[in-house]
CSV table of C-alpha atoms in Angstrom, one decimal:
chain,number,residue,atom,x,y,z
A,1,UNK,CA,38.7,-24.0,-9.2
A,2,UNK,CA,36.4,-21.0,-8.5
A,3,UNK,CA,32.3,-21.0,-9.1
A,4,UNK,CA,30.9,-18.4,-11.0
A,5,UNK,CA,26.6,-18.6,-10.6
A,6,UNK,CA,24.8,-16.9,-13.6
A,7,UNK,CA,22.7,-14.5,-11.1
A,8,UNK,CA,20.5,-13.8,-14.4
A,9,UNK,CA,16.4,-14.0,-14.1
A,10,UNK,CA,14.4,-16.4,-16.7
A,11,UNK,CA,13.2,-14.9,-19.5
A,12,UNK,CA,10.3,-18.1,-19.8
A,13,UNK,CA,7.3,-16.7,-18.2
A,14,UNK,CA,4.7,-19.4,-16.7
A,15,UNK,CA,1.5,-18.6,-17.1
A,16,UNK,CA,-2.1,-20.1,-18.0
A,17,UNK,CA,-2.2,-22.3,-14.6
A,18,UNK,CA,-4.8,-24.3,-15.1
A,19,UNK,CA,-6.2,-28.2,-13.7
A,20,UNK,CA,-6.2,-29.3,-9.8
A,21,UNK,CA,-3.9,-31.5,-7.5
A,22,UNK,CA,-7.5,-33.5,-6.6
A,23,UNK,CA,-7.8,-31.4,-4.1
A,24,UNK,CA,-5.2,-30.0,-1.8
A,25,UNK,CA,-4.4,-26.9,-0.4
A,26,UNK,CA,-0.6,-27.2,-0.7
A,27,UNK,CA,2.5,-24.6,-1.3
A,28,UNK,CA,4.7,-26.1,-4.2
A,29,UNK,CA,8.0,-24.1,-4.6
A,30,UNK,CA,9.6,-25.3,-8.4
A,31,UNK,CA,13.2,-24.5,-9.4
A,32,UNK,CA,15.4,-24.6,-12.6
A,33,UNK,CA,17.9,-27.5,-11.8
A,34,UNK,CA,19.4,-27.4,-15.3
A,35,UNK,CA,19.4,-24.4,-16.7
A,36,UNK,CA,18.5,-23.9,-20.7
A,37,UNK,CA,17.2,-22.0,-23.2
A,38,UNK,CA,13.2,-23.2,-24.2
A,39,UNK,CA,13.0,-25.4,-27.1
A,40,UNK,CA,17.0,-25.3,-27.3
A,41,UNK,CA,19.7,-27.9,-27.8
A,42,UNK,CA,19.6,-28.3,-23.7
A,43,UNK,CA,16.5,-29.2,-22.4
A,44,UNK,CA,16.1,-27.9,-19.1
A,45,UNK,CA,14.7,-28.9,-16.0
A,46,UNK,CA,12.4,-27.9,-13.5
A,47,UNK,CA,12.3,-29.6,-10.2
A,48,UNK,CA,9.3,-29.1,-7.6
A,49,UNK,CA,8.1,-30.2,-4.0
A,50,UNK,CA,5.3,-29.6,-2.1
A,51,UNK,CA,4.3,-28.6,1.2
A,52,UNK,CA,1.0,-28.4,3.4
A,53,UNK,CA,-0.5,-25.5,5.5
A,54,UNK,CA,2.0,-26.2,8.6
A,55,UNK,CA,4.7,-26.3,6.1
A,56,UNK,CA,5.1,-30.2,6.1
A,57,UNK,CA,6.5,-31.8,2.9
A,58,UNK,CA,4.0,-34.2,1.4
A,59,UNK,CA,5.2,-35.0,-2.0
A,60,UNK,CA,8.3,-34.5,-4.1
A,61,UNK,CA,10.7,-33.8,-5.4
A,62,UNK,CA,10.2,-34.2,-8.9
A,63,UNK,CA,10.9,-33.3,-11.9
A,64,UNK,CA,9.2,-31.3,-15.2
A,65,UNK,CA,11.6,-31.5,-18.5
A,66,UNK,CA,11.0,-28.8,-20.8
A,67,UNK,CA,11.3,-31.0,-23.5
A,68,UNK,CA,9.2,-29.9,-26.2
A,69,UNK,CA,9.7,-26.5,-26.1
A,70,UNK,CA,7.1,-23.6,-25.1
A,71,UNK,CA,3.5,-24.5,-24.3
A,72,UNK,CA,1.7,-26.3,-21.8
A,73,UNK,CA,3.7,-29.1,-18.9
A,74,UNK,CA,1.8,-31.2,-16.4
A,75,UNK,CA,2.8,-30.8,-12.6
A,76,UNK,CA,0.8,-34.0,-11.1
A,77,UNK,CA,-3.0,-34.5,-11.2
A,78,UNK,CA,-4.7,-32.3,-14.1
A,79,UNK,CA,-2.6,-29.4,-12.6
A,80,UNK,CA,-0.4,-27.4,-15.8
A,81,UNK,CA,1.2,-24.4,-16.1
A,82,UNK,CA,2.3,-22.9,-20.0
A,83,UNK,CA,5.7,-22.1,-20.0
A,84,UNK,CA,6.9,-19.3,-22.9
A,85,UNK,CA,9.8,-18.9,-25.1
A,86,UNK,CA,13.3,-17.5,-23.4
A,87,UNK,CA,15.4,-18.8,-21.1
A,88,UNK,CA,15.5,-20.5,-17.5
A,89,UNK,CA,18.4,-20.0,-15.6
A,90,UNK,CA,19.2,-22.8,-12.6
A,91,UNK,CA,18.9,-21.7,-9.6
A,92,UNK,CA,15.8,-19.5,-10.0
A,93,UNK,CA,12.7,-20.1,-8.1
A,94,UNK,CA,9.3,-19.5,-7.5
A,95,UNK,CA,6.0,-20.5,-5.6
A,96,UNK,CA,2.0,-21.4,-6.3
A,97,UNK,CA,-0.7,-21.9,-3.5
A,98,UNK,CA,-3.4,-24.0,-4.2
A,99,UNK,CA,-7.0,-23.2,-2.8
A,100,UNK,CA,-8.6,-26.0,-0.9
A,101,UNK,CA,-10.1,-27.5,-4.3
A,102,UNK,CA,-6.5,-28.5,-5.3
A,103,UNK,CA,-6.6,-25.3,-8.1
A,104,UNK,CA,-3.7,-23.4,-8.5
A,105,UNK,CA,-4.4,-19.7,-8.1
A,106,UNK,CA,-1.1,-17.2,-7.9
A,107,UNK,CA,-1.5,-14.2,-6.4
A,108,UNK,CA,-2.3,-11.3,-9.2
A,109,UNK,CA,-2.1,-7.8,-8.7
A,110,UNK,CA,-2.8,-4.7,-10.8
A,111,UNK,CA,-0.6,-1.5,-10.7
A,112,UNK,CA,-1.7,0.1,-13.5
A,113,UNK,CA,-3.8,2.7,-12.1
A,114,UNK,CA,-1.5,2.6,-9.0
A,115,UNK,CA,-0.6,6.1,-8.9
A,116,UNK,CA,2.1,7.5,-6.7
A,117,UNK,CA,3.4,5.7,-3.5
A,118,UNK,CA,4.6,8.0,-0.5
A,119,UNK,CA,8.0,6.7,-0.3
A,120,UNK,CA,10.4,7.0,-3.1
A,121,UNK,CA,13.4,4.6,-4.2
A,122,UNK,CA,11.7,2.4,-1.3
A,123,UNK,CA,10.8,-1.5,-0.8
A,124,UNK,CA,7.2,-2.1,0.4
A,125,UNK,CA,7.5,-5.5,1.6
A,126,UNK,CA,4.3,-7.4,2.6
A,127,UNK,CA,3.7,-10.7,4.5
A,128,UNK,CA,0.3,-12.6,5.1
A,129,UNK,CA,-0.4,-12.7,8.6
A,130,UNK,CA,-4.0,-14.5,7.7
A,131,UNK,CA,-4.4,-16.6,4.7
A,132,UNK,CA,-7.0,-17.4,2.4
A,133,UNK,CA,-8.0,-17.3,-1.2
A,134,UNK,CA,-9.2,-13.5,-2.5
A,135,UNK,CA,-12.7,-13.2,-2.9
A,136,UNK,CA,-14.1,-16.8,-1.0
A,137,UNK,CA,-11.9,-15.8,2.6
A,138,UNK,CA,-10.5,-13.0,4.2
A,139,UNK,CA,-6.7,-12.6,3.9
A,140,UNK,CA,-4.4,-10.1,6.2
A,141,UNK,CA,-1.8,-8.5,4.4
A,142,UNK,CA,0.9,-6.1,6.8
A,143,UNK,CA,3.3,-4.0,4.9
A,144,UNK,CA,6.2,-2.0,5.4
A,145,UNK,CA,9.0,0.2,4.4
A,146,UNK,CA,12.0,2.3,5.8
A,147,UNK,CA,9.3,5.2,7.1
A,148,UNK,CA,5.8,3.3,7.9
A,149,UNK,CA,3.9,0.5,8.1
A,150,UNK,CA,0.4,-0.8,7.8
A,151,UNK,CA,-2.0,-3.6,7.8
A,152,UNK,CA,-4.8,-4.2,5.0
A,153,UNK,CA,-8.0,-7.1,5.3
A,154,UNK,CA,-8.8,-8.4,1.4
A,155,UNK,CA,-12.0,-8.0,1.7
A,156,UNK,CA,-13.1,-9.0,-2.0
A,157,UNK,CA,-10.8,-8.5,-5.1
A,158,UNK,CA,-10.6,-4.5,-5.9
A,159,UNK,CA,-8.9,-1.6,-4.9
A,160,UNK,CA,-6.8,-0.9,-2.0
A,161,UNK,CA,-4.9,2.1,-0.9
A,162,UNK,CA,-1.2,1.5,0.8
A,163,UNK,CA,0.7,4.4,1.2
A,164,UNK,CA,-0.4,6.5,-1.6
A,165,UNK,CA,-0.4,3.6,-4.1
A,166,UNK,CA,-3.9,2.0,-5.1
A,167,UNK,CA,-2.9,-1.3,-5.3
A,168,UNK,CA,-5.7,-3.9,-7.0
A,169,UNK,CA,-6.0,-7.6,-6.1
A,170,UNK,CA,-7.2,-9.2,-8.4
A,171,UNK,CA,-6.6,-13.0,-7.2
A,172,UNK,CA,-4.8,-15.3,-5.2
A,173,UNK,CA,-4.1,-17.7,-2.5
A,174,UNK,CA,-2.2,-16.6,0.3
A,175,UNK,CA,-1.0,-18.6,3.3
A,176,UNK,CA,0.5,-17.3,6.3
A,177,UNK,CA,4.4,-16.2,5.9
A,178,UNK,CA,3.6,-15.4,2.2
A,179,UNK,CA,6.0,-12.5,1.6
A,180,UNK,CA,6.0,-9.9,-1.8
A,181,UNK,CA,7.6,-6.9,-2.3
A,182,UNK,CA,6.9,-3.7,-4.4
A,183,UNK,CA,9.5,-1.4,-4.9
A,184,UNK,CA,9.0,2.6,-5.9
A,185,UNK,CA,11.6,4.9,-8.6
A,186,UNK,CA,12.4,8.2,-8.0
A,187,UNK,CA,8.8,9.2,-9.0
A,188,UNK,CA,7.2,7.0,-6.4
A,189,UNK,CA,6.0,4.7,-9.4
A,190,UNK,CA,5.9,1.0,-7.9
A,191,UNK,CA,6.8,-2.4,-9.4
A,192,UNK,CA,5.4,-5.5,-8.1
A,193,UNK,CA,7.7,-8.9,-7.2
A,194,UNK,CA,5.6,-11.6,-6.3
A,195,UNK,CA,6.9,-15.3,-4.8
A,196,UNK,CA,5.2,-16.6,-8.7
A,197,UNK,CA,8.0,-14.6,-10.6
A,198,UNK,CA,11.3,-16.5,-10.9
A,199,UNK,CA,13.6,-14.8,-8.4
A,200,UNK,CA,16.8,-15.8,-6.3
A,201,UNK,CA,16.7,-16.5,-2.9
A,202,UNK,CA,19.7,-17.5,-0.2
A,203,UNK,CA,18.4,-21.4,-0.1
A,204,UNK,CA,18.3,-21.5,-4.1
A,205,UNK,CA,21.5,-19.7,-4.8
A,206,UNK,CA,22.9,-22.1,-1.8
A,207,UNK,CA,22.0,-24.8,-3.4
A,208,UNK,CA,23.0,-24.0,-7.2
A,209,UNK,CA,26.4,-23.0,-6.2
A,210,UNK,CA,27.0,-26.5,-4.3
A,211,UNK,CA,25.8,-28.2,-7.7
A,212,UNK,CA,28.6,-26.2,-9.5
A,213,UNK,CA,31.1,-27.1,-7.4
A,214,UNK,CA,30.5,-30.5,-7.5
């Protein structure tokens, strides 16, 4: 019998991350395992691992049941995240650094005083080539799209011009290979897509479609 994968995005934001690991700087990567709606008849399921800075698995996986609907869930050691209202769809993923204090801190970027980026109806994709946590190191972010390319040094959380967009960093911990995309609309207005939004990627849609067709 044919697979059909719901290619949908969640609707349940995470937010509020709060806690520590007891102190590890680790990459955890969670995704919806059984899909659901929050606080519905289904409770879903959120399964995570966890790797260290040369991308070594130390722990996992394991699993988070959205069982009592939205608020606040417990990933290991005082480390939560709030989940909201809406839906998680299996399959989706995303991913949290912690600093070297075990905290998690996601990367968070302003665009609302972003302005106009060069390229319209373009993806800016950007990948850490140095890591480090905004404000206490000094992360190196290159970027590129179909007509340039660039390199910017995260000085301190603020302002920073790429291509005609002023794009503001306002926190986060980045490790090498960290990837994030903006994309621009026919005005050149941009849209950000960070690893910490659910999103598909070729290993998680891989993976949900062999579960299906179990």
């Amino acid at each position: 019998s044919s697979v059909t994968v719901d290619m949908g995005i969640s609707t349940a934001g995470v937010s509020n991350w709060a806690g520590d690991n007891g102190g590890n700087a680790y990459t955890y990567t969670f995704t919806v395992t059984t899909g659901g709606t929050v606080g519905g008849s289904v409770d879903p399921v959120i399964t995570w691992s966890k790797v260290d800075s040369a991308g070594n698995p130390v722990g996992g996986p394991a699993t988070i049941t959205i069982d009592s609907g939205a608020g606040t869930y417990t990933v290991e050691g005082t480390m939560t995240f709030d989940i909201g209202a809406g839906t998680l769809v299996a399959g989706n993923t995303f991913t949290i650094n912690t600093n070297a204090d075990g905290d998690p801190v996601p990367l968070e970027l302003d665009l609302t005083s972003s302005g106009a980026a060069n390229s319209i109806s373009d993806t800016y994709t950007f990948t850490v080539t140095a890591g480090g946590t905004i404000d206490t190191g000094t992360p190196v972010i290159a970027w590129s799209n179909s007509l340039s390319s660039g390199t910017i040094t995260i000085t301190a959380s603020g302002d920073y011009t790429v291509d005609g967009m002023t794009v503001n960093f306002a926190s986060g911990t980045l490790v090498v290979d960290d990837t994030f995309t903006i994309t621009t609309d026919t005005s050149g207005s941009p849209t950000a897509n960070l690893s910490s939004d659910w999103h598909w990627t070729l290993e998680s849609f891989k993976d949900e479609f062999n579960n299906q067709a179990k």
